[in-house]
Short mmCIF file of C-alpha atoms in Angstrom, two decimals:
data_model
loop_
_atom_site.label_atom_id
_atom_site.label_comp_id
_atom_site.label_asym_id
_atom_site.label_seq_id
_atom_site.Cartn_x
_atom_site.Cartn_y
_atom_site.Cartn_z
CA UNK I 175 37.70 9.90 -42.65
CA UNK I 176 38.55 7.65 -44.87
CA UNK I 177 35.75 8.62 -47.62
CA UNK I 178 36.66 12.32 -46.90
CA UNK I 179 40.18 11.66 -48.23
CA UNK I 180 38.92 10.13 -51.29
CA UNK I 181 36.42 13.25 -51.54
CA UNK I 182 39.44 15.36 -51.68
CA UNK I 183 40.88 13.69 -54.43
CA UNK I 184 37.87 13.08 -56.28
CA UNK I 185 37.17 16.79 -55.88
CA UNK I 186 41.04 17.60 -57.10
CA UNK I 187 40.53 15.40 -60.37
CA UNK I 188 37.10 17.35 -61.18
CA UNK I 189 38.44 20.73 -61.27
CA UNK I 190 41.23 19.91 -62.85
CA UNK I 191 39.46 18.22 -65.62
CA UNK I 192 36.98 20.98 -66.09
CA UNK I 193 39.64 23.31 -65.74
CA UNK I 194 38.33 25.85 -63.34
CA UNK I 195 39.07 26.02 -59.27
CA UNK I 196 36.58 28.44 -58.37
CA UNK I 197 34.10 27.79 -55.55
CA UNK I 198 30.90 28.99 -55.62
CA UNK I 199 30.65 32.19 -53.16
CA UNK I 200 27.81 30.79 -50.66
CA UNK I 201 29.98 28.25 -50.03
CA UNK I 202 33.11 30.61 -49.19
CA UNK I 203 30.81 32.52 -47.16
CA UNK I 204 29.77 29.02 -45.48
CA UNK I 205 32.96 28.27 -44.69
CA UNK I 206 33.70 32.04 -43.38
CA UNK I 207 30.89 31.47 -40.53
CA UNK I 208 32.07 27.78 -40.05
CA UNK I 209 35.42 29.50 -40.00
CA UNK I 210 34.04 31.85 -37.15
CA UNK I 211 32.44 29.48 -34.71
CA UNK I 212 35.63 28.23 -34.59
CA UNK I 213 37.80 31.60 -33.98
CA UNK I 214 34.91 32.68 -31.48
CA UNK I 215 35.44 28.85 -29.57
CA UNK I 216 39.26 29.60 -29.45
CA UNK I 217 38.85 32.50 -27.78
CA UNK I 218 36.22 31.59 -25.53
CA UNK I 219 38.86 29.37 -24.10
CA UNK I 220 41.81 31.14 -24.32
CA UNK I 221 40.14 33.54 -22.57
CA UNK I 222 38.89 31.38 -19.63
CA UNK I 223 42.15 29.23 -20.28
CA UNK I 224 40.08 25.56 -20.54
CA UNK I 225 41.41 22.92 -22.65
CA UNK I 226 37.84 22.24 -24.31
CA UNK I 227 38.73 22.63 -27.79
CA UNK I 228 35.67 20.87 -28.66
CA UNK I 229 34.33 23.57 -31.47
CA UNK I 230 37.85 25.18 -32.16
CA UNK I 231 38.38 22.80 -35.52
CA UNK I 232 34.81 22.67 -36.81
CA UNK I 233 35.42 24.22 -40.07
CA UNK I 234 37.72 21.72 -40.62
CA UNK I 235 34.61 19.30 -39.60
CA UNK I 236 32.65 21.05 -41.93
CA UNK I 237 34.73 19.70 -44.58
CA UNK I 238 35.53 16.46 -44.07
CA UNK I 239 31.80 15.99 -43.73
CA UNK I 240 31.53 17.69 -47.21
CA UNK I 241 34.54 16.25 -48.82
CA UNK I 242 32.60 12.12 -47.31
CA UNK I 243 29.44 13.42 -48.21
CA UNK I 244 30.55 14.26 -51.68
CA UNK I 245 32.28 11.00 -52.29
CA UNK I 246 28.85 9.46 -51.79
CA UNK I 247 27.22 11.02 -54.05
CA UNK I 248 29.89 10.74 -56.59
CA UNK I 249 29.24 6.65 -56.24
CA UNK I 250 25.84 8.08 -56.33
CA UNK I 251 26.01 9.36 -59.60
CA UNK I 252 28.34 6.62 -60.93
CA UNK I 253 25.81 4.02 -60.03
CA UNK I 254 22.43 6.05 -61.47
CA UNK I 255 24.37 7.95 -64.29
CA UNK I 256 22.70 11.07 -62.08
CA UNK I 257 21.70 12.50 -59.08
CA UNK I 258 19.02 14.28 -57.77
CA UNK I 259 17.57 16.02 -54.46
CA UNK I 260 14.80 12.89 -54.38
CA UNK I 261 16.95 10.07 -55.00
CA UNK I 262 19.61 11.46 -52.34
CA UNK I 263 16.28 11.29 -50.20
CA UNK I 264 15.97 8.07 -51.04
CA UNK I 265 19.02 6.60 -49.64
CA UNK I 266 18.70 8.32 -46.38
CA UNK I 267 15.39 7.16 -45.84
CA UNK I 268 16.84 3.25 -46.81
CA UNK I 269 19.34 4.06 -44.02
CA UNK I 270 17.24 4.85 -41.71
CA UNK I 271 14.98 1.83 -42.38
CA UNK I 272 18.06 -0.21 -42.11
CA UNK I 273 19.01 1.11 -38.72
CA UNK I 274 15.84 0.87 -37.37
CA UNK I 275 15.82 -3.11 -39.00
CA UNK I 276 18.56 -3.68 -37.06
CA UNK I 277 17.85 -2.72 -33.68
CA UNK I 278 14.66 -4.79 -33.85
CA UNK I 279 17.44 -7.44 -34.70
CA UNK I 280 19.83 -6.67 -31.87
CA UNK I 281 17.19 -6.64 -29.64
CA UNK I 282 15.44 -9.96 -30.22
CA UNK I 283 18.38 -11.98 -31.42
CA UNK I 284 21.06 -12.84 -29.11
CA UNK I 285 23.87 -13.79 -31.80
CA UNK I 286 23.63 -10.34 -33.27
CA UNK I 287 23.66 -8.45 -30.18
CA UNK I 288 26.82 -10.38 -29.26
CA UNK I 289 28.44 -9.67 -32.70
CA UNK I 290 27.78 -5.87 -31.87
CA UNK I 291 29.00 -5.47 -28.66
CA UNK I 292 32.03 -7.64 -29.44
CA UNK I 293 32.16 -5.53 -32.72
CA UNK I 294 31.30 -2.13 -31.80
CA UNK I 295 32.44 -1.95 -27.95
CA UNK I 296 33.27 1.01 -26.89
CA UNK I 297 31.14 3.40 -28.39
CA UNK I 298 29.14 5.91 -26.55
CA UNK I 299 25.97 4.62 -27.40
CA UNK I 300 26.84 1.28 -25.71
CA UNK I 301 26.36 2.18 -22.30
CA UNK I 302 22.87 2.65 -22.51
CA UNK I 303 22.14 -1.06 -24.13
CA UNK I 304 21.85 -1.92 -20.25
CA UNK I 305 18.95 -0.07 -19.89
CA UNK I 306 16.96 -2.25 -22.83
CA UNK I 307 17.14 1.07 -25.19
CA UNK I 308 16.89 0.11 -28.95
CA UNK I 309 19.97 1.35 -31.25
CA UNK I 310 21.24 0.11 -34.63
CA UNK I 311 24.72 0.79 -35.52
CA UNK I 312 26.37 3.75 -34.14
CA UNK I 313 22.57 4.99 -33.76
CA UNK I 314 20.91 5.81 -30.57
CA UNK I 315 19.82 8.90 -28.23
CA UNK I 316 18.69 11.99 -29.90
CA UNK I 317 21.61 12.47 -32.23
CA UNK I 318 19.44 9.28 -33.84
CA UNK I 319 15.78 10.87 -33.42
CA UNK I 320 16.44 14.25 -34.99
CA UNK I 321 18.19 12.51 -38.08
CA UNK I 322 15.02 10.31 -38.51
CA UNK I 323 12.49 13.41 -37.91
CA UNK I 324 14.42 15.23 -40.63
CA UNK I 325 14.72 12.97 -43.00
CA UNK I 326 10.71 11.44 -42.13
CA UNK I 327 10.30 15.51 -42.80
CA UNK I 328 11.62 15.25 -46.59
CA UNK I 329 10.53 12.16 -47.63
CA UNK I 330 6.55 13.47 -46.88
CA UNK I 331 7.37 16.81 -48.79
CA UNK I 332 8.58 14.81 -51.35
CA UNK I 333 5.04 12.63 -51.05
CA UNK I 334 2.77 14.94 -51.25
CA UNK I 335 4.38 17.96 -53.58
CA UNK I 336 5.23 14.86 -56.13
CA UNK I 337 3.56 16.49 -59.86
CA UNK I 338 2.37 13.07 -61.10
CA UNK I 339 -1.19 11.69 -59.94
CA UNK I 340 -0.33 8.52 -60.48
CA UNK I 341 0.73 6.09 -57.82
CA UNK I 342 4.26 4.88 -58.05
CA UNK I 343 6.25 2.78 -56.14
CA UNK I 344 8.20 5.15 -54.61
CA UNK I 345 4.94 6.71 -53.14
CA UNK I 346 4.57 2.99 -51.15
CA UNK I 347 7.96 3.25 -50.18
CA UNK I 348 7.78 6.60 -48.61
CA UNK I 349 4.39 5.55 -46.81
CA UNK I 350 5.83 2.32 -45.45
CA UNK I 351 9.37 4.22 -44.36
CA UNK I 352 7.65 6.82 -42.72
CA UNK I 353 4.83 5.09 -40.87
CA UNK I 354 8.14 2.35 -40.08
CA UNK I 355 10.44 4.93 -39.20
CA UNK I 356 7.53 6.84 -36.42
CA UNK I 357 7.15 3.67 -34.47
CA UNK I 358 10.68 1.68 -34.56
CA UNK I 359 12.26 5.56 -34.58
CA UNK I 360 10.80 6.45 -31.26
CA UNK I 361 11.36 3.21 -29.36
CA UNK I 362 15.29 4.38 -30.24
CA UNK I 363 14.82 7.69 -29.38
CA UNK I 364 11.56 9.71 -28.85
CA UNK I 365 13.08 12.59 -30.58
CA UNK I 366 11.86 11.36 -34.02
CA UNK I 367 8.18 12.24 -32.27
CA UNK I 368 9.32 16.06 -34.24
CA UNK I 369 10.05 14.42 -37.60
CA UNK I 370 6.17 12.82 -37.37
CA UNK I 371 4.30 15.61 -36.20
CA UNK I 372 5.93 17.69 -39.00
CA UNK I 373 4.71 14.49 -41.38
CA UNK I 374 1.27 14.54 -39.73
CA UNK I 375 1.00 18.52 -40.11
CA UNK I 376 1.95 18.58 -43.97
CA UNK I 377 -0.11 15.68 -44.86
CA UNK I 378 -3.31 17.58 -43.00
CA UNK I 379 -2.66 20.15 -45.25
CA UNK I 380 -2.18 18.79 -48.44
CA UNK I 381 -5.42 16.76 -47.39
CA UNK I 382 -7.56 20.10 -46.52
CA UNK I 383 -5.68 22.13 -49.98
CA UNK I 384 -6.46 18.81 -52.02
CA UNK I 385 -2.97 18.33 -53.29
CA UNK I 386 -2.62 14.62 -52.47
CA UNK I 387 -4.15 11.86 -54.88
CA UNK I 388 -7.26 10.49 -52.99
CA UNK I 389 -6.16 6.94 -53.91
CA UNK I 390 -3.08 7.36 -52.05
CA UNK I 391 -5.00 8.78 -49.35
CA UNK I 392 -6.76 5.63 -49.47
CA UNK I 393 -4.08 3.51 -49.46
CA UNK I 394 -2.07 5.61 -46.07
CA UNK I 395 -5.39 5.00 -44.12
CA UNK I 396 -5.60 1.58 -44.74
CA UNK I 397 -1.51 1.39 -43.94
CA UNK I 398 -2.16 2.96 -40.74
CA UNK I 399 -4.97 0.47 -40.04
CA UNK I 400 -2.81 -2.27 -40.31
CA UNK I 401 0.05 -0.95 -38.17
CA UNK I 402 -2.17 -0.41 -35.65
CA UNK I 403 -3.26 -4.00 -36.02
CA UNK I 404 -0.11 -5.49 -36.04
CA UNK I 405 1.05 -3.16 -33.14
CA UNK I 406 -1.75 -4.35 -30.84
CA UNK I 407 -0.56 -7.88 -31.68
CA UNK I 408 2.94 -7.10 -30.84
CA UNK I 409 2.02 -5.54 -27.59
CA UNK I 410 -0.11 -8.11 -26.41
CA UNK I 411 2.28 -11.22 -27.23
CA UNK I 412 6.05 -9.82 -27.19
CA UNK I 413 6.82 -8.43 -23.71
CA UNK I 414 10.62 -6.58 -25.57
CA UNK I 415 8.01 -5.00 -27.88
CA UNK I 416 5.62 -3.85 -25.10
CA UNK I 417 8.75 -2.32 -23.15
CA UNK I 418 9.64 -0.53 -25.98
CA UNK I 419 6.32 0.67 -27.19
CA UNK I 420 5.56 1.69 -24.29
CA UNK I 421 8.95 4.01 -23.46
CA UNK I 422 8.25 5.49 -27.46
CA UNK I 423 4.91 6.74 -26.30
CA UNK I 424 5.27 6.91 -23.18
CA UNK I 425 3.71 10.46 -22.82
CA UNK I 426 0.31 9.00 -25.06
CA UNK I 427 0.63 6.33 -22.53
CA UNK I 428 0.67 8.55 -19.54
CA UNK I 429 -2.29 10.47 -20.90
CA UNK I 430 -4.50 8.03 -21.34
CA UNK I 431 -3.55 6.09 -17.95
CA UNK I 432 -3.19 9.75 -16.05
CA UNK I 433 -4.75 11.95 -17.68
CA UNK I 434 -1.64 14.02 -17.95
CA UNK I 435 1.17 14.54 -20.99
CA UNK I 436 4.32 12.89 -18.42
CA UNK I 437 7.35 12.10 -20.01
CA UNK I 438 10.21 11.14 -17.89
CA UNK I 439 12.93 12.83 -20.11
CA UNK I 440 11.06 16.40 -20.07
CA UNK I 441 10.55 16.15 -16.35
CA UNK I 442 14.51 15.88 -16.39
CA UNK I 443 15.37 18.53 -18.81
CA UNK I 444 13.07 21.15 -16.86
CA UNK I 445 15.51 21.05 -14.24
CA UNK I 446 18.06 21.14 -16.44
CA UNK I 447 17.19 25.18 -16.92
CA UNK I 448 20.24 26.75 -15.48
CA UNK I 449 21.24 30.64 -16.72
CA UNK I 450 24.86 32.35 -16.55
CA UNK I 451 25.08 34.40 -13.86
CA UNK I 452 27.62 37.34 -15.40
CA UNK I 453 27.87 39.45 -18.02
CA UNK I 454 31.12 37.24 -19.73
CA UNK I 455 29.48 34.44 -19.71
CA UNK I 456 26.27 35.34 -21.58
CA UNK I 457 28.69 37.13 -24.17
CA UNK I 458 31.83 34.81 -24.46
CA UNK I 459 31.03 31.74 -22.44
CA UNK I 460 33.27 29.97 -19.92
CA UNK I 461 34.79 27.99 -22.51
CA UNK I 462 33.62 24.65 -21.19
CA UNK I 463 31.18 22.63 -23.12
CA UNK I 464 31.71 19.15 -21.79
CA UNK I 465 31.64 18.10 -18.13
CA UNK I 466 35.33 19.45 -16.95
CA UNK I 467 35.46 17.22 -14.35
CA UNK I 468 34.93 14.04 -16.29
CA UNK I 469 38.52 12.05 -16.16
CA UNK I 470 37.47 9.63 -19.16
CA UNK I 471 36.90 12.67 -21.74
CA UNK I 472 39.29 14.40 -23.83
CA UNK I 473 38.56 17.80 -22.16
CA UNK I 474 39.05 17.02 -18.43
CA UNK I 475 40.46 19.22 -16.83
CA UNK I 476 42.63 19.18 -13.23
CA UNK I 477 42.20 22.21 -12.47
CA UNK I 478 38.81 22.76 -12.08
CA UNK I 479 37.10 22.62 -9.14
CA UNK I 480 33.35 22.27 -9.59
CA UNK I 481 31.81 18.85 -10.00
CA UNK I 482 28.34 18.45 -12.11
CA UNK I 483 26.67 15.44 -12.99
CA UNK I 484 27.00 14.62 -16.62
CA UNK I 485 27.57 18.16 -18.04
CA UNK I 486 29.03 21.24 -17.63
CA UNK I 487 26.38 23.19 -15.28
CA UNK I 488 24.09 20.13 -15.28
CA UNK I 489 22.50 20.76 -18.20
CA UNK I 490 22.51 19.19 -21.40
CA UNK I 491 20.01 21.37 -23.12
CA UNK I 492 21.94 22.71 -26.47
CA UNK I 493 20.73 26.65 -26.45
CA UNK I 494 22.58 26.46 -23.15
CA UNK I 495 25.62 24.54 -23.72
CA UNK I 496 26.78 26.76 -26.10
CA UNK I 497 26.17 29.76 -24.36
CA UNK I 498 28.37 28.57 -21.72
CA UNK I 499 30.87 26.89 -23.93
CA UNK I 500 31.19 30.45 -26.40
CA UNK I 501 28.56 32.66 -25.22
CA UNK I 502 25.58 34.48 -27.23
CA UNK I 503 28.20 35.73 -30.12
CA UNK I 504 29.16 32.11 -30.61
CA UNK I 505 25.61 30.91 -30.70
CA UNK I 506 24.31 33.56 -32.88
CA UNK I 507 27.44 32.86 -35.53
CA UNK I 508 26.87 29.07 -34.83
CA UNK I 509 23.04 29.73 -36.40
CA UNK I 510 23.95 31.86 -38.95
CA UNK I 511 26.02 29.25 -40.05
CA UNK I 512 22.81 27.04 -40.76
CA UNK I 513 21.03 29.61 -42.17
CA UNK I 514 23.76 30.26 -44.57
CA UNK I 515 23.68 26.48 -45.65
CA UNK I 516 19.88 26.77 -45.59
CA UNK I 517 20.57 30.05 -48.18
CA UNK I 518 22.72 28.10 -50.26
CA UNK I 519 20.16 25.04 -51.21
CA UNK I 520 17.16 27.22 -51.51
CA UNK I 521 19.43 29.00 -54.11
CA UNK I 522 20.28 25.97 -56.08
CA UNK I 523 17.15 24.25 -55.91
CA UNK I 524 14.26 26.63 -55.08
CA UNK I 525 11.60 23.69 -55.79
CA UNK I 526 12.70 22.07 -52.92
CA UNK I 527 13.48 25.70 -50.15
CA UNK I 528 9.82 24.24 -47.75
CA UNK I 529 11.99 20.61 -47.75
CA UNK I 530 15.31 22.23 -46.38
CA UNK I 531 12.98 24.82 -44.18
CA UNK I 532 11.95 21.96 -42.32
CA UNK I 533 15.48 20.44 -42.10
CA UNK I 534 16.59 23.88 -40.73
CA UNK I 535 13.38 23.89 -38.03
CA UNK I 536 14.54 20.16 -36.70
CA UNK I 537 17.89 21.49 -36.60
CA UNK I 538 17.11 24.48 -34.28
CA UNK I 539 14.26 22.82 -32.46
CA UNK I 540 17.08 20.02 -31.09
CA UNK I 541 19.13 22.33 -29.77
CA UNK I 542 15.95 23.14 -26.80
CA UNK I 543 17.06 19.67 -26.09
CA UNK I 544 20.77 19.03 -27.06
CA UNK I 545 23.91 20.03 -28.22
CA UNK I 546 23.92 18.20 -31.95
CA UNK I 547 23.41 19.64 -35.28
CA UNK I 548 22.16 18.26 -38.33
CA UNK I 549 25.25 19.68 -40.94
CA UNK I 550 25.74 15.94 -41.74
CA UNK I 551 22.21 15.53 -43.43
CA UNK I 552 22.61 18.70 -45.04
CA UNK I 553 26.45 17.63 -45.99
CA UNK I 554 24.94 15.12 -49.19
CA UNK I 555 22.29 18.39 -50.89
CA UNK I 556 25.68 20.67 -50.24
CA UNK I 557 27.22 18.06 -52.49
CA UNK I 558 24.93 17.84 -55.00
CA UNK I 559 24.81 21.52 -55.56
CA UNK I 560 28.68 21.02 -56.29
CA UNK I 561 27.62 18.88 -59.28
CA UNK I 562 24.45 20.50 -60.85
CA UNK I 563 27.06 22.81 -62.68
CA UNK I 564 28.39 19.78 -64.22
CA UNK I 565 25.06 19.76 -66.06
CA UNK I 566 23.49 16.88 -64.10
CA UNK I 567 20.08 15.90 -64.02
CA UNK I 568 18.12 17.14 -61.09
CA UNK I 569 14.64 15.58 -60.96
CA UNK I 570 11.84 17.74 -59.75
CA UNK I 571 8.69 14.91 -58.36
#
């Protein structure tokens, strides 16, 4: 909130200075359909008369994402003299290193676990650091593992559609995030499994259409060598490491000690499956999108009388939240909205339209599993189409 404030006034300052207020269109028009989830959610529940309100003020989340985001890259720029698509890559990718740093920290050192929980109690995430799950800071679950699989997603297009033959260090640095990211990243959340078999699938390709440099080639296989190495070391000596290994894979696990794909989480969300049973729900919703019967959230409400076990309807899958939460008009404007921010990169930066593709594809394929979205990865390239009037550089590797 507090870097969205500062947005706002950085953004003030720049178009006064340059002397012109207009907005480019595809963002008017993104803010229109951000502008209609959240008309369609008001009436969803002024309709059913529930107090969720969860969705009724996203357009005004919309832009205090943008307005944080674009304070970022402001410092951004200030600190490289530019900004481009790759380096904003860059610093997610160092983020998500970092985070997955320090859950290996958290969980192996008992004076920084105490400094987070005294630090961060509270948080959602905490109540699962009972059950031995690996998070970082304010990262866990699948909101975690669909950031990492779309930003492992970039940084490989960014590997292997780089125009220089030559090696560079950045190449190393992609290879070691990614290949970091895939293990540590699904010990935190087995989500990030997407962001790696999208890696895995692009890097087949560009193997079989000979656009990556064979020495580089060389040097992954020999990376992937020594994980496995120092993986099988890990296992075998570190029992936190085995625990967690073995809950990141545990459907490779299962298949090789079954002979059957088993993963405990799918076996859960197949039940989850439930369908509305009216015609007003399927168009409009019921106007509940969290559990209404939960006293310790925001949206409880007394007057209802059903009681479901963690969500609304018992299911947390996200196609299906928001068709009972605002129906198949909200969820239809709800996707439109992503396409439209998917429209407006591939318009300012056309080298780059496969990159955000694949953003968009993580972002729809985590909704067959929960209610998140992905605008605040998108939120930084939003930003940095703001500036590339302002004649700044925008690198092409």
């Amino acid at each position: 909130m507090i870097l969205a404030a500062f947005g706002l006034v950085i953004f003030g300052i720049n178009l006064a200075k340059n002397g012109n207020a207009e907005i480019d269109f595809g963002f008017t028009k993104l803010t229109a359909w951000a502008l209609g989830v959240s008309l369609i959610s008001y009436a969803s529940i002024t309709i059913n008369n529930t107090p969720d309100d969860t969705f009724v003020t996203y357009f005004i989340s919309t832009w205090v994402w943008l307005s944080g985001a674009y304070s970022v890259i402001i410092f951004i720029k200030h600190v490289h003299g530019e900004v481009s698509i790759p380096l904003v890559v860059n610093y997610l990718l160092a983020v998500c290193v970092m985070q997955c740093t320090l859950a290996l920290i958290f969980d192996n050192n008992v004076v920084a676990t105490e400094w987070h929980a005294s630090t961060f109690a509270g948080e959602g995430y905490m109540g699962n650091t009972d059950k031995n799950r690996l998070h970082g800071i304010g990262c866990s679950l699948d909101v975690a593992g669909f950031r990492f699989a779309a930003i492992i997603s970039m940084a490989t297009f960014l590997l292997i559609s780089k125009k220089e033959k030559k090696t560079s260090w950045t190449d190393y640095f992609y290879l070691v995030s990614i290949c970091f990211i895939s293990i540590i990243g699904n010990m935190i959340s087995r989500s990030t499994i997407i962001g790696s078999i999208i890696a895995l699938i692009l890097i087949i390709y560009s193997i079989f259409t000979k656009r990556i440099d064979t020495k580089l080639m060389k040097k992954l296989s020999a990376m992937i060598i020594g994980i496995i190495v120092i993986c099988t070391y890990l296992y075998a000596i570190n029992p936190s490491f085995r625990s967690n290994f073995r809950f990141g894979f545990e459907g490779f696990f299962s298949l090789v000690e079954k002979g059957e794909w088993q993963i405990h989480s799918n076996n859960i969300l197949k039940n989850m499956v439930v369908w509305p049973d009216n015609l007003k729900t399927w168009f409009i919703g019921d106007g509940y999108l969290n559990n209404p019967s939960d006293k310790s959230l925001d949206t409880y409400d007394p007057y209802f009388v059903g009681k479901f076990h963690g969500y609304y309807m018992g299911t947390d899958i996200g196609y299906l939240r928001y068709i009972f939460y605002f129906g198949i008009i909200g969820l239809v404007t709800f996707s439109f909205f992503f396409i439209q921010v998917y429209s407006v990169l591939c318009r300012k930066f056309p080298a780059f339209k496969w990159m955000f593709f694949f953003m968009l594809a993580v972002n729809f394929i985590q909704w067959l599993k929960v209610s998140t979205d992905l605008f605040v990865v998108f939120a930084p390239f939003l930003c940095v189409s703001f500036l590339k009037d302002e004649c700044i550089n925008i690198r092409n590797e």
